[in-house]
Each structure stands twice: as structure tokens, then as C-alpha cells.
mmCIF file of C-alpha atoms in Angstrom:
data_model
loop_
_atom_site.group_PDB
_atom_site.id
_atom_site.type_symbol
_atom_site.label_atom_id
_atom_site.label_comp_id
_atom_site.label_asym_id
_atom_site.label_seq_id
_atom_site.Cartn_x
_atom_site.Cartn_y
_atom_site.Cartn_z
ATOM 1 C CA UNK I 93 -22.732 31.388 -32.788
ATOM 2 C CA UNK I 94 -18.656 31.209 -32.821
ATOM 3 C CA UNK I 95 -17.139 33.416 -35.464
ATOM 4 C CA UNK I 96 -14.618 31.537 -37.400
ATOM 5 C CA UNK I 97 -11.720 33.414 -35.985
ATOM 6 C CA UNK I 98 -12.875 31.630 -32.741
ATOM 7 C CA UNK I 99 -13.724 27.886 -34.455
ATOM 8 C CA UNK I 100 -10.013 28.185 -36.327
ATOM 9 C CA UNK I 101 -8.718 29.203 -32.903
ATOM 10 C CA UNK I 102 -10.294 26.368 -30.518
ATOM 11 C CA UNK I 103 -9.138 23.686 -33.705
ATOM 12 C CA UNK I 104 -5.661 24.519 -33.434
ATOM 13 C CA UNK I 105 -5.786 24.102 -29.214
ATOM 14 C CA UNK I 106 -7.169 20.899 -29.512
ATOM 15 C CA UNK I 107 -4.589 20.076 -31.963
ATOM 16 C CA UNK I 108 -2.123 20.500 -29.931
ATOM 17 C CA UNK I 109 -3.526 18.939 -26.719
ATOM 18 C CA UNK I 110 -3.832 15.711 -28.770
ATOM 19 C CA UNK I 111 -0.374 15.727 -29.738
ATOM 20 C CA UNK I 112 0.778 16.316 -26.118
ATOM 21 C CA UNK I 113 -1.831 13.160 -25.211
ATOM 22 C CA UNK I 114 -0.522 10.928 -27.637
ATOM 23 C CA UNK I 115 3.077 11.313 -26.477
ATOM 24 C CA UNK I 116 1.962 10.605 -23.242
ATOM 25 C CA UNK I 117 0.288 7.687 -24.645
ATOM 26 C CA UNK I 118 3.469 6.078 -26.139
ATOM 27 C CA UNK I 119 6.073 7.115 -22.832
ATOM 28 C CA UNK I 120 3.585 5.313 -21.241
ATOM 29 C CA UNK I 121 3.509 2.052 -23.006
ATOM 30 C CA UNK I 122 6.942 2.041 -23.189
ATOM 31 C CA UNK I 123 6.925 2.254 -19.135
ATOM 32 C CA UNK I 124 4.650 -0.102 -19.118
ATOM 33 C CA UNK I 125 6.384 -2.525 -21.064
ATOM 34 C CA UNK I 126 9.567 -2.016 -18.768
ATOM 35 C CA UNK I 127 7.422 -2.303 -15.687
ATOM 36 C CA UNK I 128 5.393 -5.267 -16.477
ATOM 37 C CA UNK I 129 8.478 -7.439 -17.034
ATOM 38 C CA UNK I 130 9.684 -6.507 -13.673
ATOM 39 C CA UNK I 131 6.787 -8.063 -12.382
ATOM 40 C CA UNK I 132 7.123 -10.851 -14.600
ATOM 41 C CA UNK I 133 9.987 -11.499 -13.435
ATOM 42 C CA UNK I 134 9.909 -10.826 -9.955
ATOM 43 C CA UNK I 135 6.160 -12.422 -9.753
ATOM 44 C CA UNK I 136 8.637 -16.102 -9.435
ATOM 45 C CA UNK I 137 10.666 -15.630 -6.508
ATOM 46 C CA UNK I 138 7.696 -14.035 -4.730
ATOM 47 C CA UNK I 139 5.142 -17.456 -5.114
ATOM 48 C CA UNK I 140 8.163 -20.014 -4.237
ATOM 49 C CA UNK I 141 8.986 -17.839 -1.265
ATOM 50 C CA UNK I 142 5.460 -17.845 -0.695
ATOM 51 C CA UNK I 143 5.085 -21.623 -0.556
ATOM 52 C CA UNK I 144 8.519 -21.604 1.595
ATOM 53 C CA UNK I 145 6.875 -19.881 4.365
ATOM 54 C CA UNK I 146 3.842 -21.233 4.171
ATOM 55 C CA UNK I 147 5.394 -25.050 4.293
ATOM 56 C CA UNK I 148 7.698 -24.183 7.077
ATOM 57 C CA UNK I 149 5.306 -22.461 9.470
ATOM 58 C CA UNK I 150 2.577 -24.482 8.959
ATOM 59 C CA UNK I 151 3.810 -27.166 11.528
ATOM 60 C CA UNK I 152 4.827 -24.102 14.208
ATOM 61 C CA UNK I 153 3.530 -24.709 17.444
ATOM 62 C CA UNK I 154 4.878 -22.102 19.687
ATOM 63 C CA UNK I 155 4.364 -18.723 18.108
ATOM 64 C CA UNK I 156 6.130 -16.929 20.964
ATOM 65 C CA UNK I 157 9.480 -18.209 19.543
ATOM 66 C CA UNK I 158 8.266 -16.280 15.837
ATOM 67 C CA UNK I 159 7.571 -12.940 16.528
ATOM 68 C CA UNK I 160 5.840 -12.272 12.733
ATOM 69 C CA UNK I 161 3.893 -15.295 13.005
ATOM 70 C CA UNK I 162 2.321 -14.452 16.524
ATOM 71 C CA UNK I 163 -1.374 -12.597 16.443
ATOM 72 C CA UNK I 164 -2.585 -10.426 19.319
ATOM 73 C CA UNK I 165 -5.336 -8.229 20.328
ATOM 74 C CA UNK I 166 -5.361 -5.570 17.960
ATOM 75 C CA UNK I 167 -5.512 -1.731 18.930
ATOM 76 C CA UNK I 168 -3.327 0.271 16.558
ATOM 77 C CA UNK I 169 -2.965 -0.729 13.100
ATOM 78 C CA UNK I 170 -0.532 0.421 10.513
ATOM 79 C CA UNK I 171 -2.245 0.815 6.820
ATOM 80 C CA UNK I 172 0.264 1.619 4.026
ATOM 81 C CA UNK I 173 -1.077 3.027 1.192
ATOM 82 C CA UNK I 174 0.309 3.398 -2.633
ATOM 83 C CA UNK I 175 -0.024 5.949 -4.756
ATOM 84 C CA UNK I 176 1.118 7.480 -7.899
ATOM 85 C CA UNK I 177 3.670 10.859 -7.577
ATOM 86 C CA UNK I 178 1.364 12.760 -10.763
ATOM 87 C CA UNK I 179 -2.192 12.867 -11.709
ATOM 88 C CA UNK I 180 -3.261 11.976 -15.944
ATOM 89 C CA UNK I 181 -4.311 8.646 -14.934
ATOM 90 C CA UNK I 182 -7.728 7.356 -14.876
ATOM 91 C CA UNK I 183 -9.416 6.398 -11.403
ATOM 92 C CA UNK I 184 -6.057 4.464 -10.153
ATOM 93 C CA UNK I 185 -5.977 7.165 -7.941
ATOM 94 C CA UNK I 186 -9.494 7.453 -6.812
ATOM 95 C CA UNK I 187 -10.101 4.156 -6.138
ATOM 96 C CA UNK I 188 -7.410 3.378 -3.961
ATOM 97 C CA UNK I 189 -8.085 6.334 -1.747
ATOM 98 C CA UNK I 190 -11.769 5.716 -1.493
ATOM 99 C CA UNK I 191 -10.632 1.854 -0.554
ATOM 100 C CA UNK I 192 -8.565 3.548 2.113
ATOM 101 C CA UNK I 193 -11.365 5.640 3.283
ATOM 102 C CA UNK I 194 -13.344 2.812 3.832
ATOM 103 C CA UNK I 195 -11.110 1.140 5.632
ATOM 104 C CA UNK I 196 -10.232 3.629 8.087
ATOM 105 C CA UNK I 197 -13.510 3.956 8.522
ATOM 106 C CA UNK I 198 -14.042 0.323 9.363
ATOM 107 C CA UNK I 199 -10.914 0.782 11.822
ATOM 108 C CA UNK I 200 -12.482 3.485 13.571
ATOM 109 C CA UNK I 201 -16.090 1.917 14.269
ATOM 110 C CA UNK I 202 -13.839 -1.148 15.865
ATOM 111 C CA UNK I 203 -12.204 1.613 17.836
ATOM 112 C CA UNK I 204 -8.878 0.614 16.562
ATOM 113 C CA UNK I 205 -6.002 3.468 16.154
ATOM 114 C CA UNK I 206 -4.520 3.834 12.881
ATOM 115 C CA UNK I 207 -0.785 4.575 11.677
ATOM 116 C CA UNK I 208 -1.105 5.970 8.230
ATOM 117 C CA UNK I 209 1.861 5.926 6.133
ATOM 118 C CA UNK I 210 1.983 6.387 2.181
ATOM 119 C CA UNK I 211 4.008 6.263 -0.930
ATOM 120 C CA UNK I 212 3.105 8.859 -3.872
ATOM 121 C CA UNK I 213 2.372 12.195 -3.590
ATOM 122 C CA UNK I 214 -1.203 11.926 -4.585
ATOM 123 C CA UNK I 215 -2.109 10.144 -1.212
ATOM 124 C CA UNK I 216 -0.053 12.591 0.723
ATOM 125 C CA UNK I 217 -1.884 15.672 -0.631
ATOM 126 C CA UNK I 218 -5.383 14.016 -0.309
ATOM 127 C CA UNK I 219 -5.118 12.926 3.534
ATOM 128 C CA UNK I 220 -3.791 16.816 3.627
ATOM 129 C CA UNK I 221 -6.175 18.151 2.767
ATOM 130 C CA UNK I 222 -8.836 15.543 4.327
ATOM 131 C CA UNK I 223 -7.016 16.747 7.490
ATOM 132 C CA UNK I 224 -6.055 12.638 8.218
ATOM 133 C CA UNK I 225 -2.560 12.447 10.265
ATOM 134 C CA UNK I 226 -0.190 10.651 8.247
ATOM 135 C CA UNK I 227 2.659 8.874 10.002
ATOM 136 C CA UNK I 228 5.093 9.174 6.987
ATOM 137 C CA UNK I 229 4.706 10.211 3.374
ATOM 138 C CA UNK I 230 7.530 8.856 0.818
ATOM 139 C CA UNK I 231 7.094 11.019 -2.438
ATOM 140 C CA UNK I 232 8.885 10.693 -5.862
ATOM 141 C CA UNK I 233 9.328 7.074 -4.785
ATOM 142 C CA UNK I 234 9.266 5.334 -8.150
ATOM 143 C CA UNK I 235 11.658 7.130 -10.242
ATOM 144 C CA UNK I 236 14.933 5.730 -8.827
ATOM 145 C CA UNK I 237 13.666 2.888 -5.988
ATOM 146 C CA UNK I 238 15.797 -0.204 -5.633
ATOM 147 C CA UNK I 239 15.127 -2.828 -2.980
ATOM 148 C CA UNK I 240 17.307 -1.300 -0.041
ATOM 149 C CA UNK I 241 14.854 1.482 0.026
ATOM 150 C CA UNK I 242 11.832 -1.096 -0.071
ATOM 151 C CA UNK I 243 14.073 -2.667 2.918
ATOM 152 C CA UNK I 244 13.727 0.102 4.690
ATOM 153 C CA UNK I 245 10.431 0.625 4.642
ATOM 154 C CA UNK I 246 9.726 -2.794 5.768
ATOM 155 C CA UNK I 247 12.017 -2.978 8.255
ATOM 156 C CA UNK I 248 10.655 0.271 10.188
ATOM 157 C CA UNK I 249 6.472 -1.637 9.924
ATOM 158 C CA UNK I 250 9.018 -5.008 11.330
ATOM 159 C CA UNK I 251 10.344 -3.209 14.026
ATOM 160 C CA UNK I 252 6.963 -1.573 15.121
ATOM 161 C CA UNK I 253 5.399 -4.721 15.148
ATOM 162 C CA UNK I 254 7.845 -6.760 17.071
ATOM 163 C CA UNK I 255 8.133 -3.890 20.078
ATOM 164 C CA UNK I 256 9.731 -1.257 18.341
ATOM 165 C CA UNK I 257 13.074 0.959 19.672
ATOM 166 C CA UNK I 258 13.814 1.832 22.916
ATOM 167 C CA UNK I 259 13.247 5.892 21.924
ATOM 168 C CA UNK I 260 9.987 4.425 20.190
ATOM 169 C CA UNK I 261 6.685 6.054 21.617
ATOM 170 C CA UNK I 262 3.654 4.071 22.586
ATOM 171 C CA UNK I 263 1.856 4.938 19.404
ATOM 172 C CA UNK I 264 4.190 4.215 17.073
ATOM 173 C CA UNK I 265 3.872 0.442 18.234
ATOM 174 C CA UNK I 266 1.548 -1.538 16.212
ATOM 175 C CA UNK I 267 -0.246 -5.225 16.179
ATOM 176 C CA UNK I 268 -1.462 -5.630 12.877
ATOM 177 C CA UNK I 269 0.167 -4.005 9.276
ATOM 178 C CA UNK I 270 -2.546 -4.022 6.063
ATOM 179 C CA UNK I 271 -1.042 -2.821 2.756
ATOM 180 C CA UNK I 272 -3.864 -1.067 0.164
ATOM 181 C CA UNK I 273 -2.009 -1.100 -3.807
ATOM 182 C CA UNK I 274 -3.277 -2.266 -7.079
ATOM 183 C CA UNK I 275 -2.953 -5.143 -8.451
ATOM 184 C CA UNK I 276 -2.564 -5.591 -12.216
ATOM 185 C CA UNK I 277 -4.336 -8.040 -13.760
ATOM 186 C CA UNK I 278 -3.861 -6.319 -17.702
ATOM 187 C CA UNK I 279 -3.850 -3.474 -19.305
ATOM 188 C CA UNK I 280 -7.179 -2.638 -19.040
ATOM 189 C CA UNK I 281 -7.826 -4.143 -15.355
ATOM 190 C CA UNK I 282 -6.376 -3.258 -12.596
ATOM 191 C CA UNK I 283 -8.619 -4.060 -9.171
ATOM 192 C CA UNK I 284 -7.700 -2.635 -5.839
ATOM 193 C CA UNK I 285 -6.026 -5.282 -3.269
ATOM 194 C CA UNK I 286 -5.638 -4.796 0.553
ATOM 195 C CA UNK I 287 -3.184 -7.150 1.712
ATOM 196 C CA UNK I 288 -2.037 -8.125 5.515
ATOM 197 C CA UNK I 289 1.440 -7.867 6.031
ATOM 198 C CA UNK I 290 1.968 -8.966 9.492
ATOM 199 C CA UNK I 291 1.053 -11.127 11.800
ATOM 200 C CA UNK I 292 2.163 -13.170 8.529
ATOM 201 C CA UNK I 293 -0.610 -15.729 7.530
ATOM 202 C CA UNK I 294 -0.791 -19.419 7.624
ATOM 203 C CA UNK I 295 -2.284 -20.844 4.769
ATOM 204 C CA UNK I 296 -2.885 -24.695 4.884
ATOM 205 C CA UNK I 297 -0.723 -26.385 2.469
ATOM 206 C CA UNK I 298 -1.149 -29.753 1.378
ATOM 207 C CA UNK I 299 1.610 -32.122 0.771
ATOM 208 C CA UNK I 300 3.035 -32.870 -2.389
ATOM 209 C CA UNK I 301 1.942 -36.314 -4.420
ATOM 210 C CA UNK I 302 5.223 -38.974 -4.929
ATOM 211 C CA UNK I 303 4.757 -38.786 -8.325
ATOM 212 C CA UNK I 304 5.055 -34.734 -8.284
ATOM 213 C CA UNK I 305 7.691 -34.158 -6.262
ATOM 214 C CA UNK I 306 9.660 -37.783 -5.080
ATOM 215 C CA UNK I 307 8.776 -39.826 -8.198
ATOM 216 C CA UNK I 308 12.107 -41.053 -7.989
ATOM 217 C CA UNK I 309 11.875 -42.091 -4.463
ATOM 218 C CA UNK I 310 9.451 -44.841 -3.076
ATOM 219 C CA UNK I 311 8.672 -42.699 0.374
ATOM 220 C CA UNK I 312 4.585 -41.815 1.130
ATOM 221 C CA UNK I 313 3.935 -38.181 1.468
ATOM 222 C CA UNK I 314 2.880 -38.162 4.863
ATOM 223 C CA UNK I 315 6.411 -39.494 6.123
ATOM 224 C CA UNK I 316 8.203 -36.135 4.599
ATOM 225 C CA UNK I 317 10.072 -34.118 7.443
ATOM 226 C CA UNK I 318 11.955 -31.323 7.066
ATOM 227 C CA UNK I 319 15.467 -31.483 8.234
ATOM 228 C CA UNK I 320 16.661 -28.024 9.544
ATOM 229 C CA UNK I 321 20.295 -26.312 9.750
ATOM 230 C CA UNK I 322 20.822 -24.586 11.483
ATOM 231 C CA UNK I 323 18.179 -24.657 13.436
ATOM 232 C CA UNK I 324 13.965 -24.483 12.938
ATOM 233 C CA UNK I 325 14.244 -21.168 14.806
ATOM 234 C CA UNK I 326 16.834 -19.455 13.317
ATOM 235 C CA UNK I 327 16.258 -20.286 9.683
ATOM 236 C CA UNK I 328 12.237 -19.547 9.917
ATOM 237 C CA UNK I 329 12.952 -16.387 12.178
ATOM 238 C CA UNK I 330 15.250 -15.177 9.257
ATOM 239 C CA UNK I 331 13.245 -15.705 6.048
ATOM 240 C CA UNK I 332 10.062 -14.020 7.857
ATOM 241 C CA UNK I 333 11.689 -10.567 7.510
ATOM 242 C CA UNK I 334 12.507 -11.348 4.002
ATOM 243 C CA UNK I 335 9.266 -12.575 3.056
ATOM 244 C CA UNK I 336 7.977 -9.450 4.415
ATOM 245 C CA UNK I 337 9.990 -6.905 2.326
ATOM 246 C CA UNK I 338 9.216 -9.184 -0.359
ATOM 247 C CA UNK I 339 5.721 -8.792 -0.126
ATOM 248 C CA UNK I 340 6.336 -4.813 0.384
ATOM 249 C CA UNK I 341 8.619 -4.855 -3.012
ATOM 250 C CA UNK I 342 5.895 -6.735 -5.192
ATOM 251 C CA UNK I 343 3.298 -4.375 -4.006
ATOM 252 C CA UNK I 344 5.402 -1.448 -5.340
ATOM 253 C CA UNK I 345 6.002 -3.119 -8.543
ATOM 254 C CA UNK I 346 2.281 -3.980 -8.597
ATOM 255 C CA UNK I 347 1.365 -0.264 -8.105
ATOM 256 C CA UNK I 348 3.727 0.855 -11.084
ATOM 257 C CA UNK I 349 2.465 -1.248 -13.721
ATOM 258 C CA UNK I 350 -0.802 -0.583 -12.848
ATOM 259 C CA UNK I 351 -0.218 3.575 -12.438
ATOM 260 C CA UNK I 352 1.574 2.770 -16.403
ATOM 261 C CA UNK I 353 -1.243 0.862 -17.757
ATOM 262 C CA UNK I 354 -3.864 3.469 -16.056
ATOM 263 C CA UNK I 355 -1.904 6.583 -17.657
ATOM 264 C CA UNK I 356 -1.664 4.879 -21.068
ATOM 265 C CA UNK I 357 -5.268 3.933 -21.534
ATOM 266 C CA UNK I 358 -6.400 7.378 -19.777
ATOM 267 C CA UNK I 359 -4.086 8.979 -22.328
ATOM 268 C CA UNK I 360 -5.684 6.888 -25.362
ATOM 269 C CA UNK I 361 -9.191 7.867 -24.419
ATOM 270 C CA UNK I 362 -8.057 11.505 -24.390
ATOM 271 C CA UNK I 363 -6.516 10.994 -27.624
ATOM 272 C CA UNK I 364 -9.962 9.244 -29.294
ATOM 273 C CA UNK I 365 -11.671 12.058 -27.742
ATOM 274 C CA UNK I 366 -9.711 14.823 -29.443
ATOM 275 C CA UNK I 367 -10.328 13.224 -32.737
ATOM 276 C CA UNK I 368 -14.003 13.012 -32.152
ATOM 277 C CA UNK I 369 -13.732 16.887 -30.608
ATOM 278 C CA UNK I 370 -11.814 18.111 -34.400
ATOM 279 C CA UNK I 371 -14.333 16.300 -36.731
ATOM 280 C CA UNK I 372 -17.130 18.013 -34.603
ATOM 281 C CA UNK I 373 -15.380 21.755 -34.858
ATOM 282 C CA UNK I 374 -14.598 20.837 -38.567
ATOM 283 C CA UNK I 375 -17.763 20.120 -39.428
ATOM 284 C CA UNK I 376 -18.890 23.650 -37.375
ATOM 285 C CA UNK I 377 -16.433 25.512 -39.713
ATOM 286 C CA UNK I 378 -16.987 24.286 -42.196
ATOM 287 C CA UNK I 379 -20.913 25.626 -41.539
ATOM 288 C CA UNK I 380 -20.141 28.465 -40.379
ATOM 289 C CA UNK I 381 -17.925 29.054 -43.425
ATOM 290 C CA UNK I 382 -20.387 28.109 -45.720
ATOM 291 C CA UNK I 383 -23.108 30.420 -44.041
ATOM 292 C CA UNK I 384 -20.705 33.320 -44.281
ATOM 293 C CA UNK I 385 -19.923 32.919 -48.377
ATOM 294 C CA UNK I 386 -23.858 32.453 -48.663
ATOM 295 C CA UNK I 387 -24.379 35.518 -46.749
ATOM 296 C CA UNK I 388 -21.727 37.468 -48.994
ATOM 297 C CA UNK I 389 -23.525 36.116 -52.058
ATOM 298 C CA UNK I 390 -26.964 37.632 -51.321
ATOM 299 C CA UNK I 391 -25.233 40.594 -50.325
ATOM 300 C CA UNK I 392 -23.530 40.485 -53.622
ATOM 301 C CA UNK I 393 -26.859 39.569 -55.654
ATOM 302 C CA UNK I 394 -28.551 41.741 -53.679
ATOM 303 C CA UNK I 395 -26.444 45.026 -54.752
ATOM 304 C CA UNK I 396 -26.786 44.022 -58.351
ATOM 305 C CA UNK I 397 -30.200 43.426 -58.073
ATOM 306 C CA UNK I 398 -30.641 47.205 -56.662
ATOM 307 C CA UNK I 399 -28.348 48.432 -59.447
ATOM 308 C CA UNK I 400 -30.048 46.859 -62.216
ATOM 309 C CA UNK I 401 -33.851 48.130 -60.747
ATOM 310 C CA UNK I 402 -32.051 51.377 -60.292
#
């Protein structure tokens, strides 16, 4: 049994991992709170671009003229995978990596060749050490990222997919892009997503009602055209890019809300756990404490017991 020099001692560590998880606990809801209304507010733009692209290209015809539109045979794919920079965060982690296990798995029974690139350091130190070949690693990422970064990123998986650079080797030229992030639902949810970047989708879209959309105009849906100027080509060929980064820049957003809302409910489960750690150990002192003055006692009554016989 634990002397009480040792029960005192293991009370007062706790103590002070609990305050250390409980600030961690409130920096990360105030992250969170920060990071969710960038989503909020960037969530928007994304779904009306979305429906931009997705009207325009769905009458497209000759896919050679759109580079991002146009699917081929696939042989090398390029997954990019996001990660949190630190660690104190659930299974956000865990689960995206597994996901990205699995899916380079998949790749590799099709015999397709993979391009792995990722963003956080925890993905970069777990392919490492899994002895996967990483393409590019991006690390302490979130901090200070603004959308020119994001740009960049998006612009190298672009250029890959339409032919890449002259100096460009075979292998770094791909026909198919797949993003793995999480997605945040709420606080407490936050399910792994693996999205396709490029070729870019076509999603049916159906036409808008008159009453929705031209209530002020007697015209029948089905007699709607779309008027183009420039041109068709140059105006679809130059939103496609920037749908792209779009999709790249949500995804990062996505993946910091979710790392936020991870941390801060990891950190409040720590925190409940302490508590229910210092009312067992007080209750254990508190035994032992009371076995060691009842000890003293018949030690005491004991002596005067032998004094008085004596």
C-alpha cells in the first residue's frame, strides 16, 4: 500500500495536469470559435461556386477543349492528405491516417501509382516512419496560411494534372487528384471525407422553376440559355482553376475546425478524468490516513495498557 508521502505526492501531479488540461480546453474553444466562423463564412461562396460549375459544364460536349473536366485512364494518382501539426487530440489523427491507409491500399491492388503529399506534421512523421514515399510534406501550415499559399498548392496538383512543366518527370504527372480531410459536422462529430479534386465532377443539375428564379418573367425553364462573354471557353476554362483551389481552401478550413473541436473535447475528457482520478486518491488518503492514526492509537493504548499491568 502507498504511504501517504506518496498519495499527497501523486494528488498534487494530477493537480496540476488538470490545470494544464483545462487551459487547453478553453485555447481551444476559443480557436474553435474563430475557426468555425471561417467556415461559416466561407461555406457560401464555396456552394454558389459549386452550382456555377456544375450549371456551366453540364452542357460541355467536347472535354478536350477543358482540360479539368476531361477523365482518362488512370495510372498515377495524387492523394493529399490533412493533418494536424501537434498531437492532444482525440482520434482526428488516427482516423484520417487509417482512411489513407486504406486507400493506398485500394490504389495498389488496382496497380495504380500513388503521389503522396500532406499537410501537418503528424502525417509526415507517420508515413516516416511507415517507410511510405511522400511527394511533399507542408508542416506548421495552419498557424499563418492565407489563400495564396492554398493557391499554391493547388496550382502545383493543376499543373500535374494538365501535363505538368517541361523539367517535370514522368512520375510527377498525374490523372486523377483525391483529397482525404475531415469534415466537421459539430463539435462532437467530425467524420472523415475523401474528396476528388480533379477530373472535376459533373453533377446533374436540374433547372430552376419560373416561380424560383424568373417569377418576374413569363419564359419556361427549358428555353433558359446561357449567354457567354467572352467566350464559353475562356470563362469555364478560368473558373475551373478557381473552383479547384476553392475546394483545396475549404478542405483546410474543414480540417482546422475539426483538429479545434477534437483538441477541446479530448481536453474536456482529460479534465473529467482528473476529477474522477483526485476524488479516488482522496478517498485513498484519506484511508490510509485514518489507518495510520488508528494504528498510533493502539500503539498508544497499547503502552498504557503495559504500564498500568506493569
Amino acid at each position: 500500500m502507498p504511504s501517504l508521502r506518496d498519495i499527497r505526492k501523486r494528488i498534487t501531479s494530477i493537480k496540476s495536469t488538470g490545470k494544464i488540461t483545462r487551459a487547453m480546453q478553453m485555447v481551444s474553444a476559443a480557436k474553435l470559435r474563430r475557426a468555425q466562423n471561417n467556415v461559416l463564412m466561407a461555406r457560401p461562396y464555396s456552394n454558389s461556386l459549386n452550382s456555377l460549375i456544375m450549371s456551366l459544364s453540364a452542357g460541355v460536349d467536347d472535354k478536350e477543349s477543358y482540360p479539368l473536366l476531361s477523365v482518362r485512364p488512370i495510372q498515377r494518382v495524387e492523394v493529399l492528405v490533412l493533418t494536424s501539426d501537434k498531437g492532444l487530440c482525440g482520434a482526428f489523427n488516427t482516423n484520417i491516417l487509417k482512411d489513407t491507409q486504406r486507400l493506398l491500399a485500394d490504389l495498389k491492388r488496382q496497380g495504380v501509382a500513388v503521389n503522396l503529399t500532406t499537410i501537418g506534421k503528424k502525417a509526415k512523421e507517420f508515413f516516416h516512419r511507415m517507410g511510405v514515399p511522400v511527394r511533399k510534406s507542408v508542416v506548421d501550415f495552419y498557424k499563418t496560411f492565407t489563400y495564396e499559399q492554398v493557391q499554391g498548392i493547388a496550382n502545383e496538383i493543376i499543373t500535374a494534372y494538365t501535363g505538368g512543366r517541361p523539367e517535370d518527370r514522368p512520375e510527377d504527372k498525374i490523372d486523377e487528384s483525391i483529397i482525404v480531410y475531415n469534415e466537421f459536422k459539430s463539435t462532437l462529430v467530425q467524420t472523415v471525407k475523401r474528396m476528388r479534386l480533379l477530373p472535376i465532377e459533373q453533377s446533374p443539375v436540374e433547372q430552376p422553376k419560373k416561380s424560383e428564379a424568373h417569377d418576374h418573367v413569363d419564359i419556361p425553364a427549358d428555353q433558359i440559355k446561357f449567354l457567354f462573354e467572352p467566350s464559353e471557353l475562356e470563362i469555364i476554362n478560368g473558373l475551373l482553376p478557381k473552383y479547384v483551389e476553392n475546394r483545396v481552401y475549404l478542405a483546410i478550413l474543414e480540417s482546422q475546425v475539426s483538429e479545434e473541436a477534437a483538441r477541446m473535447v479530448a481536453m474536456e475528457n482529460a479534465t473529467q478524468n482528473v476529477k474522477e482520478m483526485l476524488e479516488q486518491l482522496t478517498l485513498q488518503y484519506n484511508k490510509a490516513r485514518q489507518a495510520s492514526i488508528t494504528n498510533e492509537l493502539l500503539d498508544i493504548v497499547g503502552g498504557a495498557s503495559a504500564i498500568t499491568s506493569s
